[in-house]
C-alpha positions as a printed Julia matrix, in Angstrom:
66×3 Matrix{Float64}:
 -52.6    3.76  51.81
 -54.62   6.37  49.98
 -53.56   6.62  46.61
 -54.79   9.18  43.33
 -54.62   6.56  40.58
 -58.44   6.59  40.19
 -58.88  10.59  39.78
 -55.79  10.66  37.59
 -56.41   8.15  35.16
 -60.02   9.28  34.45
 -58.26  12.93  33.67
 -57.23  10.99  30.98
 -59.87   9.01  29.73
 -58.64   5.42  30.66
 -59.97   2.19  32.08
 -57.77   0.07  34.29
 -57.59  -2.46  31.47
 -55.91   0.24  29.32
 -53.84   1.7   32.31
 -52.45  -1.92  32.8
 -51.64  -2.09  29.3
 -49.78   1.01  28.98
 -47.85   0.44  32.16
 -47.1   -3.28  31.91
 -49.16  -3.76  35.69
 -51.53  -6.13  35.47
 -54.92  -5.45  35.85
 -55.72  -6.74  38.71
 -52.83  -4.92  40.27
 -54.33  -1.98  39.38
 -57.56  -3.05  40.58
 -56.62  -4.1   44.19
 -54.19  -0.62  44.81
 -56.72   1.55  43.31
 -59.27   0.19  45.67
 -56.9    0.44  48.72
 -56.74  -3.26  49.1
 -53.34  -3.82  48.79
 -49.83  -1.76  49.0
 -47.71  -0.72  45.79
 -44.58  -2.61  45.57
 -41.92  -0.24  44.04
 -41.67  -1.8   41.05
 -45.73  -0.57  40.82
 -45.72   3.02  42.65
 -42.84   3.71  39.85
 -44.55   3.01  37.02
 -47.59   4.6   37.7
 -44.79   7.72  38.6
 -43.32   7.7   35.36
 -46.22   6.96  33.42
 -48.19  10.06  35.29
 -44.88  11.89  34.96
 -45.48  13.11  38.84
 -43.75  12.16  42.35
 -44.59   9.04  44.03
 -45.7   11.29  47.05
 -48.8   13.14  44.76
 -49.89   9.65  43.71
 -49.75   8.07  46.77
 -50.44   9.05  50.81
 -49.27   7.38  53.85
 -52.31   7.25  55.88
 -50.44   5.63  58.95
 -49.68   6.77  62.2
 -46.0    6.23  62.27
């Protein structure tokens, strides 16, 4: 799943650490979705919505075939 977290929390001047913090996801969390290595739960892809005040759908993208 390709995901936006990366681009959008440079545009405002974090590190995961401090995105983790200011969520409540730990930083590893962060660490393995940004990358790509692992799927959002809800719980996570909702956070990162609210927090980034956009729509799951601009933060993340299905890249399966289904």
């Amino acid at each position: 799943m390709k995901n936006n977290i990366k681009a959008l929390r440079k545009k405002q001047k974090l590190t995961q650490k401090k995105l983790a913090e200011k969520t409540g996801i730990s930083h590893q969390s962060i660490w393995k979705v940004e990358k790509g290595l692992t799927i959002p739960n809800l719980t996570i892809a909702f956070k990162l919505s609210k927090f980034f005040k956009l729509p799951i759908e601009q933060i993340f993208e299905d890249d399966s075939d289904v």
